[in-house]
PDB file of C-alpha atoms in Angstrom:
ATOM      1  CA  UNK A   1      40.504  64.207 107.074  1.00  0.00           C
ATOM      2  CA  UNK A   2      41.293  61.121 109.399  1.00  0.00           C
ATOM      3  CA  UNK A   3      38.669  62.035 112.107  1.00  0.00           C
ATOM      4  CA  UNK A   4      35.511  64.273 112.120  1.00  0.00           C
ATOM      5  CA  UNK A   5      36.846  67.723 113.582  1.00  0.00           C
ATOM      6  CA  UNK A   6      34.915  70.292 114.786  1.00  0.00           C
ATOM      7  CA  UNK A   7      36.068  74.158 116.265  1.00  0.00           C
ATOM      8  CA  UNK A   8      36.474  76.061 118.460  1.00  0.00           C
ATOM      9  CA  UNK A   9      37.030  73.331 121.272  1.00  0.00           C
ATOM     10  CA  UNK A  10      35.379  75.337 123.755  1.00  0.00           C
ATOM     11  CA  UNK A  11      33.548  78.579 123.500  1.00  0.00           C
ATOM     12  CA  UNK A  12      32.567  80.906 126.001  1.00  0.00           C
ATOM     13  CA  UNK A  13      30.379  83.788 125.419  1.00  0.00           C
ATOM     14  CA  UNK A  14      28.071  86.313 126.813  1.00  0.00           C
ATOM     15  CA  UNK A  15      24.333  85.913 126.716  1.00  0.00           C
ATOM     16  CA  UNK A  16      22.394  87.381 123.688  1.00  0.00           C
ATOM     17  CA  UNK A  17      25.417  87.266 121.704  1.00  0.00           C
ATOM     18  CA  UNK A  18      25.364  84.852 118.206  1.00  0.00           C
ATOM     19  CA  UNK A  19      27.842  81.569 118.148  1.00  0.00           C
ATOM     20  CA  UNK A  20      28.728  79.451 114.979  1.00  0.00           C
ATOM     21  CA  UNK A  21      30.195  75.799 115.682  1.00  0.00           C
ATOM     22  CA  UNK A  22      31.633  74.332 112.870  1.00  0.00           C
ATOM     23  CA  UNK A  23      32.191  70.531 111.750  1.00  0.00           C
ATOM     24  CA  UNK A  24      34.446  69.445 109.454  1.00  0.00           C
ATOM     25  CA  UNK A  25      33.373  65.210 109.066  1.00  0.00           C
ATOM     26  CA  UNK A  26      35.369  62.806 107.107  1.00  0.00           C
ATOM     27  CA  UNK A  27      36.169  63.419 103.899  1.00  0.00           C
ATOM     28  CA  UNK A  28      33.500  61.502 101.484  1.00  0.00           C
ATOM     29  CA  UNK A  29      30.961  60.903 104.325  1.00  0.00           C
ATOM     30  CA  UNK A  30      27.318  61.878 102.677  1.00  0.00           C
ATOM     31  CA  UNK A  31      26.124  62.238 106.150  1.00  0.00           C
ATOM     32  CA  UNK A  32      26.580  65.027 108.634  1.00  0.00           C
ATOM     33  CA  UNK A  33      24.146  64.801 112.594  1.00  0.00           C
ATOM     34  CA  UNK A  34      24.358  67.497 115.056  1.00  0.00           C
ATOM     35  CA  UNK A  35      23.840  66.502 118.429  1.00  0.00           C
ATOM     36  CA  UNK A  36      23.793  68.515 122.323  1.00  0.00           C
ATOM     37  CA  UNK A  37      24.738  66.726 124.864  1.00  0.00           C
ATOM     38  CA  UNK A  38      24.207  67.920 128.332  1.00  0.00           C
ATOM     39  CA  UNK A  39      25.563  67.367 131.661  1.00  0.00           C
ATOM     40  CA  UNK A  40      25.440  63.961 132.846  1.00  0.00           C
ATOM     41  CA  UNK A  41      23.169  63.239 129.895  1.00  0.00           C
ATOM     42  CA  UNK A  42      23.575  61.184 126.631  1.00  0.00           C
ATOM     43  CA  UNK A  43      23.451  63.033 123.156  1.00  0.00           C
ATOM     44  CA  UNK A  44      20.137  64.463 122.051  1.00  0.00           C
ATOM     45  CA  UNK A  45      19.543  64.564 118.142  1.00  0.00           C
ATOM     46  CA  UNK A  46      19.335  67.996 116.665  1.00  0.00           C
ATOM     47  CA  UNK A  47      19.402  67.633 112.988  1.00  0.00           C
ATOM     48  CA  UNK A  48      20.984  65.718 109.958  1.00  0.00           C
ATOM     49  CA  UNK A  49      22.049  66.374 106.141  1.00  0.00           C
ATOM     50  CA  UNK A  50      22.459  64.188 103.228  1.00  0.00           C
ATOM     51  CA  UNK A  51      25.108  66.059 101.182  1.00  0.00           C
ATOM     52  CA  UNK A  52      23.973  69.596 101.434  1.00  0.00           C
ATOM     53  CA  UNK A  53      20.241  68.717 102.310  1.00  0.00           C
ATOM     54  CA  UNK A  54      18.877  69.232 105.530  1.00  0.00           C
ATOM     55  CA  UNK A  55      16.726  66.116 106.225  1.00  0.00           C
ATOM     56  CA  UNK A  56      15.316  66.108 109.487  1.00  0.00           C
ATOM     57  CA  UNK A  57      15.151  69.210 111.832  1.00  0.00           C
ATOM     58  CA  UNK A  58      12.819  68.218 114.179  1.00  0.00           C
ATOM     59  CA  UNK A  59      15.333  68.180 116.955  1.00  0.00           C
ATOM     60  CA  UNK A  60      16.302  71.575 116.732  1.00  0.00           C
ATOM     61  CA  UNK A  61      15.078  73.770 119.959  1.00  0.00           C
ATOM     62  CA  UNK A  62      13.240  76.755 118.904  1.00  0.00           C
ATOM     63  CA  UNK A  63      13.901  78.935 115.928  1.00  0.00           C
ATOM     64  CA  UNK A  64      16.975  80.152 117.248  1.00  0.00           C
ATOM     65  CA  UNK A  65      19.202  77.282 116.106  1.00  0.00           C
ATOM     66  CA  UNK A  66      19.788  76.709 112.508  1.00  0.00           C
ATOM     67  CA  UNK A  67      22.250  74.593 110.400  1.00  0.00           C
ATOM     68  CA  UNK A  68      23.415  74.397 107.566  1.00  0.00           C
ATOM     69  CA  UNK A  69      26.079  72.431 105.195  1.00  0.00           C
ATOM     70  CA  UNK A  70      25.833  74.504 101.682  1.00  0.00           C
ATOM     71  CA  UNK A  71      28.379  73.056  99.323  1.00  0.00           C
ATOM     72  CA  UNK A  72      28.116  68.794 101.166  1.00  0.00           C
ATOM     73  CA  UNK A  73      30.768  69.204 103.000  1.00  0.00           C
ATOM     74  CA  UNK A  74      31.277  71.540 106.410  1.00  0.00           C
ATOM     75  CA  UNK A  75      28.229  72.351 108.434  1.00  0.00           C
ATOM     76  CA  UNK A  76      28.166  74.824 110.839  1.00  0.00           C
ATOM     77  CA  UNK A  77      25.411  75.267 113.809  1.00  0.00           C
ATOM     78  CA  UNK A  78      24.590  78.601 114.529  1.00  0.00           C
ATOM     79  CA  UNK A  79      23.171  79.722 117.770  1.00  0.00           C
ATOM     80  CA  UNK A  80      21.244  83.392 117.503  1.00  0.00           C
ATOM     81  CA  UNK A  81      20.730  85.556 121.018  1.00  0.00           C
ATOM     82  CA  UNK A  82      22.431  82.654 123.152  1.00  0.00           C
ATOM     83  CA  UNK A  83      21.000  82.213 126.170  1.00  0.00           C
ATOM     84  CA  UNK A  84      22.273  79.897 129.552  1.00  0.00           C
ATOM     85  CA  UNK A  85      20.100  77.138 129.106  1.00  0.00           C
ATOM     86  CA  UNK A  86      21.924  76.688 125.407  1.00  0.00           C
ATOM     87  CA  UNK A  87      25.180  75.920 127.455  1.00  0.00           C
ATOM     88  CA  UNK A  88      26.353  72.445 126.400  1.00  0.00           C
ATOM     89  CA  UNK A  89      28.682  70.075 124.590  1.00  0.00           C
ATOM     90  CA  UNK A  90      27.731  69.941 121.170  1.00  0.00           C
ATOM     91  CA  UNK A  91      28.630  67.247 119.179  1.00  0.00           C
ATOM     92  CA  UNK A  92      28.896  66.137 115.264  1.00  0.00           C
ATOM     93  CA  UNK A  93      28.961  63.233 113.504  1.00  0.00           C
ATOM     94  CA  UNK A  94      29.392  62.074 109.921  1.00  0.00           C
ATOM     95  CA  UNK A  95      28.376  58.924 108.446  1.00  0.00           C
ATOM     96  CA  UNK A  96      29.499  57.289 104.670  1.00  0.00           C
ATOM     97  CA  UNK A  97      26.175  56.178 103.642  1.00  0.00           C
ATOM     98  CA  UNK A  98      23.125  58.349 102.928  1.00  0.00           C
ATOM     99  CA  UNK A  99      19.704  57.851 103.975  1.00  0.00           C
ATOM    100  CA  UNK A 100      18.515  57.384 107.132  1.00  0.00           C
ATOM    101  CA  UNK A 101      20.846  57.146 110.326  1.00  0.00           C
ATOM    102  CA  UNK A 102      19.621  53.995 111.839  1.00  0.00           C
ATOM    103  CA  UNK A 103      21.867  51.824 110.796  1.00  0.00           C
ATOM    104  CA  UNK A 104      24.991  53.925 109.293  1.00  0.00           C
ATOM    105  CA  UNK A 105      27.706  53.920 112.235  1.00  0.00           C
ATOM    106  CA  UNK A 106      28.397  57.407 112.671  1.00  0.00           C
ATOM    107  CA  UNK A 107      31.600  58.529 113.356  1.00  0.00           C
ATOM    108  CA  UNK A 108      31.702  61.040 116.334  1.00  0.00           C
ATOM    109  CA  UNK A 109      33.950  64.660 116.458  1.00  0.00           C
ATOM    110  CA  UNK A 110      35.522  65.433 119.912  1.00  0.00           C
ATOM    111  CA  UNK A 111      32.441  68.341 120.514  1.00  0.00           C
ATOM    112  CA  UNK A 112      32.417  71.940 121.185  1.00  0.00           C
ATOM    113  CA  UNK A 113      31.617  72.748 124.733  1.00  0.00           C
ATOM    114  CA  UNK A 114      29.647  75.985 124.587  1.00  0.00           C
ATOM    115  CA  UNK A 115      28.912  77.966 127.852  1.00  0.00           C
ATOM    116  CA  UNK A 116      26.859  81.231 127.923  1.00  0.00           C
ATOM    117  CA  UNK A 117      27.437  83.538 130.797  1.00  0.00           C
TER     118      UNK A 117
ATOM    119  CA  UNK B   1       7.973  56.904 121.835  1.00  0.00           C
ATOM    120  CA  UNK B   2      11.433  55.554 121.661  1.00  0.00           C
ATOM    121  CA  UNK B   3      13.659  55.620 124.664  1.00  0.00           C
ATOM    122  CA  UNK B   4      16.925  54.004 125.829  1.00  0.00           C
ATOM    123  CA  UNK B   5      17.269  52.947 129.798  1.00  0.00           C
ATOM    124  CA  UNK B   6      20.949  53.014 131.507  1.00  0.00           C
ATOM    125  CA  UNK B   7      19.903  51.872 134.750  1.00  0.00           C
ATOM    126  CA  UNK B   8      23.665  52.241 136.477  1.00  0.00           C
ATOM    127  CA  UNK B   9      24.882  55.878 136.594  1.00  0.00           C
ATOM    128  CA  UNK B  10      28.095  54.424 137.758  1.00  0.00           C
ATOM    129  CA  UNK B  11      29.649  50.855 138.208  1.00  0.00           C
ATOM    130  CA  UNK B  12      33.212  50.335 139.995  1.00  0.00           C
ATOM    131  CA  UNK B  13      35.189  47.079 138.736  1.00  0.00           C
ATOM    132  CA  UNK B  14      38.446  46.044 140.072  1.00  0.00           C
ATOM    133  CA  UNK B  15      40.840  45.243 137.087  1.00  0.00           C
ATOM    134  CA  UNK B  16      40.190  41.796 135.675  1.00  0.00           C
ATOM    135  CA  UNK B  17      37.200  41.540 137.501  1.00  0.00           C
ATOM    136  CA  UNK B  18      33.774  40.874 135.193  1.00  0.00           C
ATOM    137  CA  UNK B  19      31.753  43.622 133.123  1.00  0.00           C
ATOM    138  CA  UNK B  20      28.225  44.148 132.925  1.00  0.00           C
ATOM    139  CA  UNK B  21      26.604  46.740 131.783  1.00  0.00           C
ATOM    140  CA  UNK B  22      22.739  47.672 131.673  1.00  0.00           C
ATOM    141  CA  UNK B  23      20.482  48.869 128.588  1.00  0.00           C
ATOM    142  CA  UNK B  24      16.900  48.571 128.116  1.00  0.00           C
ATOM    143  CA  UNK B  25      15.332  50.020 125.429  1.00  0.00           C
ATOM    144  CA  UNK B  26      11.611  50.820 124.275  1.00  0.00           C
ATOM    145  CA  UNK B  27      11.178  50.717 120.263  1.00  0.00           C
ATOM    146  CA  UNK B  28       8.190  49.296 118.583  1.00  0.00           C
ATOM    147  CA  UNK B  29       9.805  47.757 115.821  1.00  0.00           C
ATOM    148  CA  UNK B  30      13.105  45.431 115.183  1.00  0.00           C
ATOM    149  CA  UNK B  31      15.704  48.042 116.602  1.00  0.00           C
ATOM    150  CA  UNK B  32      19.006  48.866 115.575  1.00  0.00           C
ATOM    151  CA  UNK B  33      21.226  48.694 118.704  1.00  0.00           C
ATOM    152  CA  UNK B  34      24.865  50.195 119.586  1.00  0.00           C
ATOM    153  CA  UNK B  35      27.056  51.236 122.267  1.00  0.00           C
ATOM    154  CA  UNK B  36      29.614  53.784 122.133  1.00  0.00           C
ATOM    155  CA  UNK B  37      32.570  54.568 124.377  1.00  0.00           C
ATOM    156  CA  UNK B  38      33.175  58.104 125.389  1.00  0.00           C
ATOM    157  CA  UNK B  39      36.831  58.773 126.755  1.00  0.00           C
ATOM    158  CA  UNK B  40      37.709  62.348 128.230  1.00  0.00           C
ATOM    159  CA  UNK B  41      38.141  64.968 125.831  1.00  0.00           C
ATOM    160  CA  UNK B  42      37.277  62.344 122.900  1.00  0.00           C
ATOM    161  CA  UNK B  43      34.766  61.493 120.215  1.00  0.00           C
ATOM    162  CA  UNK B  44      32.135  58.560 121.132  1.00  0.00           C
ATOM    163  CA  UNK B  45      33.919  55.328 119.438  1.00  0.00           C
ATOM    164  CA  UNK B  46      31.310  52.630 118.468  1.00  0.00           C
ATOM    165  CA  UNK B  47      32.274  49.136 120.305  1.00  0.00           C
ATOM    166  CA  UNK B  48      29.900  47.042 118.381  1.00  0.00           C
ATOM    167  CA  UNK B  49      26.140  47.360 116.930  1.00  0.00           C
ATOM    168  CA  UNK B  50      23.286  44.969 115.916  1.00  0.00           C
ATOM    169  CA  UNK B  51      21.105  44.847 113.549  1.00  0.00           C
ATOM    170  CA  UNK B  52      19.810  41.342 113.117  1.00  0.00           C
ATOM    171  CA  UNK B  53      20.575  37.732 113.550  1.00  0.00           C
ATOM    172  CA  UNK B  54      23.082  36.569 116.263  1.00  0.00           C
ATOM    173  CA  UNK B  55      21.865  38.055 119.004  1.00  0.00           C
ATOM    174  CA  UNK B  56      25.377  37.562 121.068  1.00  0.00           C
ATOM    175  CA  UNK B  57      27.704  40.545 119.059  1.00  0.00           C
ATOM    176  CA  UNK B  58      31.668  40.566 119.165  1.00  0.00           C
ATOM    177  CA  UNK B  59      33.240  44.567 119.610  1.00  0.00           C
ATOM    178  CA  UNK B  60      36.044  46.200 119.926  1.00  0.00           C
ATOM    179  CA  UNK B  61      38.380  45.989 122.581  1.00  0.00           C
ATOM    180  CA  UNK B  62      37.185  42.650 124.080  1.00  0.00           C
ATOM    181  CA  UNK B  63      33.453  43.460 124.337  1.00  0.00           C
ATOM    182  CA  UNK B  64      30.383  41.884 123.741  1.00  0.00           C
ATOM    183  CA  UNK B  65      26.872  42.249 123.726  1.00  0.00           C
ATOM    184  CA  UNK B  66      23.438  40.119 123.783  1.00  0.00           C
ATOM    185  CA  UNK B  67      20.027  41.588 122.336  1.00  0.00           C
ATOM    186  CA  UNK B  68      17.233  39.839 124.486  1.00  0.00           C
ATOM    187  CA  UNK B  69      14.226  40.844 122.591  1.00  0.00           C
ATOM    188  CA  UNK B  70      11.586  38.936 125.534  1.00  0.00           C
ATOM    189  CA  UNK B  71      13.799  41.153 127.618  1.00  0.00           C
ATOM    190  CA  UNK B  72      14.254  44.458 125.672  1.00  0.00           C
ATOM    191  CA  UNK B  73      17.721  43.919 126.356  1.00  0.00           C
ATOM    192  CA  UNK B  74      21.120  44.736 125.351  1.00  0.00           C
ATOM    193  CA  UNK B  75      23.906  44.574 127.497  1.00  0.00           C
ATOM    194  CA  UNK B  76      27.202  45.161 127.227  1.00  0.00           C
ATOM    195  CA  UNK B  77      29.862  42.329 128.579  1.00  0.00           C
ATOM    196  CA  UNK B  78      33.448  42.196 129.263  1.00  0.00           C
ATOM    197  CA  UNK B  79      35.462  39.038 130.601  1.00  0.00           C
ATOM    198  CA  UNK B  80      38.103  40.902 132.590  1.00  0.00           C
ATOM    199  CA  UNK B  81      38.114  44.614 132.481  1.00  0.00           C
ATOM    200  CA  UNK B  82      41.663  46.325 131.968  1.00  0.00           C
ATOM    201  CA  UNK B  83      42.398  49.659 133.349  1.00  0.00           C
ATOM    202  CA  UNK B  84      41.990  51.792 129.893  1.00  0.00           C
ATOM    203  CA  UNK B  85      38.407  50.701 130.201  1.00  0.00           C
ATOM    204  CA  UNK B  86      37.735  53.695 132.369  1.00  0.00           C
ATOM    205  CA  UNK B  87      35.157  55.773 130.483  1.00  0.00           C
ATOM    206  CA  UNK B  88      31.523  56.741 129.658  1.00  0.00           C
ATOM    207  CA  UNK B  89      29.272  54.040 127.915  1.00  0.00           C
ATOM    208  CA  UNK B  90      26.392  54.899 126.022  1.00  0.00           C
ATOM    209  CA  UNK B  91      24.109  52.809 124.421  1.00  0.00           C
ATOM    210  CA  UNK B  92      21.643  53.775 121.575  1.00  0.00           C
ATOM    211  CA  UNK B  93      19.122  52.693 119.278  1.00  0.00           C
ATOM    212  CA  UNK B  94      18.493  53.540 115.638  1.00  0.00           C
ATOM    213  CA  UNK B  95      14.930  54.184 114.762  1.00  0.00           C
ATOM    214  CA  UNK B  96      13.751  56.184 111.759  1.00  0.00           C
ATOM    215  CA  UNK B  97      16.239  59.387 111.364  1.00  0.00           C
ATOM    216  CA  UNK B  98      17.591  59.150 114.333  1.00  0.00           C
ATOM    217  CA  UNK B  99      19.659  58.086 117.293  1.00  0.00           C
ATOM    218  CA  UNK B 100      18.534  57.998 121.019  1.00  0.00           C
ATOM    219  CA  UNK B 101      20.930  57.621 123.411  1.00  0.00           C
ATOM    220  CA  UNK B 102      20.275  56.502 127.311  1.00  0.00           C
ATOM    221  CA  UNK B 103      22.054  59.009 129.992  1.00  0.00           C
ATOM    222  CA  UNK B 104      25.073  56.960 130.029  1.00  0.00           C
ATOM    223  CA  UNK B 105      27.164  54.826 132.629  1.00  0.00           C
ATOM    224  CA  UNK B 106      30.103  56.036 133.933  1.00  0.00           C
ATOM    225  CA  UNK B 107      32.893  53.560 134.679  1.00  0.00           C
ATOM    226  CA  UNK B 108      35.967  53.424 137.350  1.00  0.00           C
ATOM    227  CA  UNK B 109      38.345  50.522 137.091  1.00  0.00           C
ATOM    228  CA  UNK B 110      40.565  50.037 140.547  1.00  0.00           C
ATOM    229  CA  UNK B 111      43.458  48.693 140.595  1.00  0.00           C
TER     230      UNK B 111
END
């Protein structure tokens, strides 16, 4: 596509309850990154893929977040037993080069913003 | 451990007036720098990046930026500001896998 997308737009939900934010990047980017961005704050790495490889994780919360991007291509976040503190605007990004993230510009999606009553 | 300083939460410029805006940064080795624009309801939009030599970097959209490395440096700079300036600036820097961003300054341009 011409832009990373991602859906829904906004999500509300109840607490406990499992949410699933999905990113569609560019087409041909190698690259995917989730990100959270809070309030007032910039975004906060979560984790990347190279094709359908998860290659770094280590931002991830706690065991209740999990990714995944099976055939290279769309990735979707999941979010198991929500809870309020997960409220925030999560963001993707895609980037055409593999590899590390340093230096690829990544190409940003216009975020889900997630709250949890 | 890697971290990105945005000293001004906010910054008011009158239109045409002078931009500058602040990022320090703490990274051990030669860092890969960037700033990003974040307009309402939009996507972060790089305006420029470095990654070695100059150290004064053209953007988009007018801006520039120069990496002091004595000064851990890299601010953003814009001659006269226009009104569609108006919008969140983050600057990051690259190190291993990832991106760290600083918490972002928030501009208003009056007219």
């Amino acid at each position: 596509g011409a832009g990373v997308s991602q859906s829904p737009r906004y999500k509300v939900t109840k607490r406990g309850q499992d949410v699933a934010l999905r990113c569609d990047p560019i087409s041909g980017h190698v690259s995917l990154y989730w990100y959270r961005q809070a309030l007032g704050q910039g975004p906060e790495f979560l984790t990347y893929f190279n094709y359908e490889a998860q290659q770094d994780k280590s931002g991830l919360p706690n065991d209740r977040f999990s990714a995944e991007r099976p055939e290279g291509s769309i990735s979707t976040l999941t979010i198991q037993r929500t809870e309020q503190r997960d409220s925030a605007m999560y963001r993707c990004a895609s980037s055409r080069l593999p590899g590390t993230g340093n230096y690829n510009e990544q190409f940003f999606g216009p975020g889900t913003r997630l709250t949890v009553l | 451990a890697q971290s990105v300083t945005q000293p001004d939460i906010h910054i008011t410029v009158s239109e045409g007036a002078s931009l500058e805006l602040r990022c320090n940064y703490s990274y051990g080795a030669t860092p890969y720098l960037f700033w990003y624009v974040q307009s309402p309801g939009q996507g972060l939009q790089l305006l420029l990046k470095y990654f070695s030599g100059d150290t004064l970097v053209q953007g988009i959209k007018g801006f520039e930026a120069e990496f002091k490395r004595s000064q851990s440096s890299f601010n953003l700079r814009k001659p006269s500001v226009h009104w569609s300036d108006a919008a969140e600036y983050f600057c990051a820097v690259g190190a291993g896998n990832q991106f760290y961003f600083g918490t972002g300054t928030s501009l208003t341009v009056i007219p």
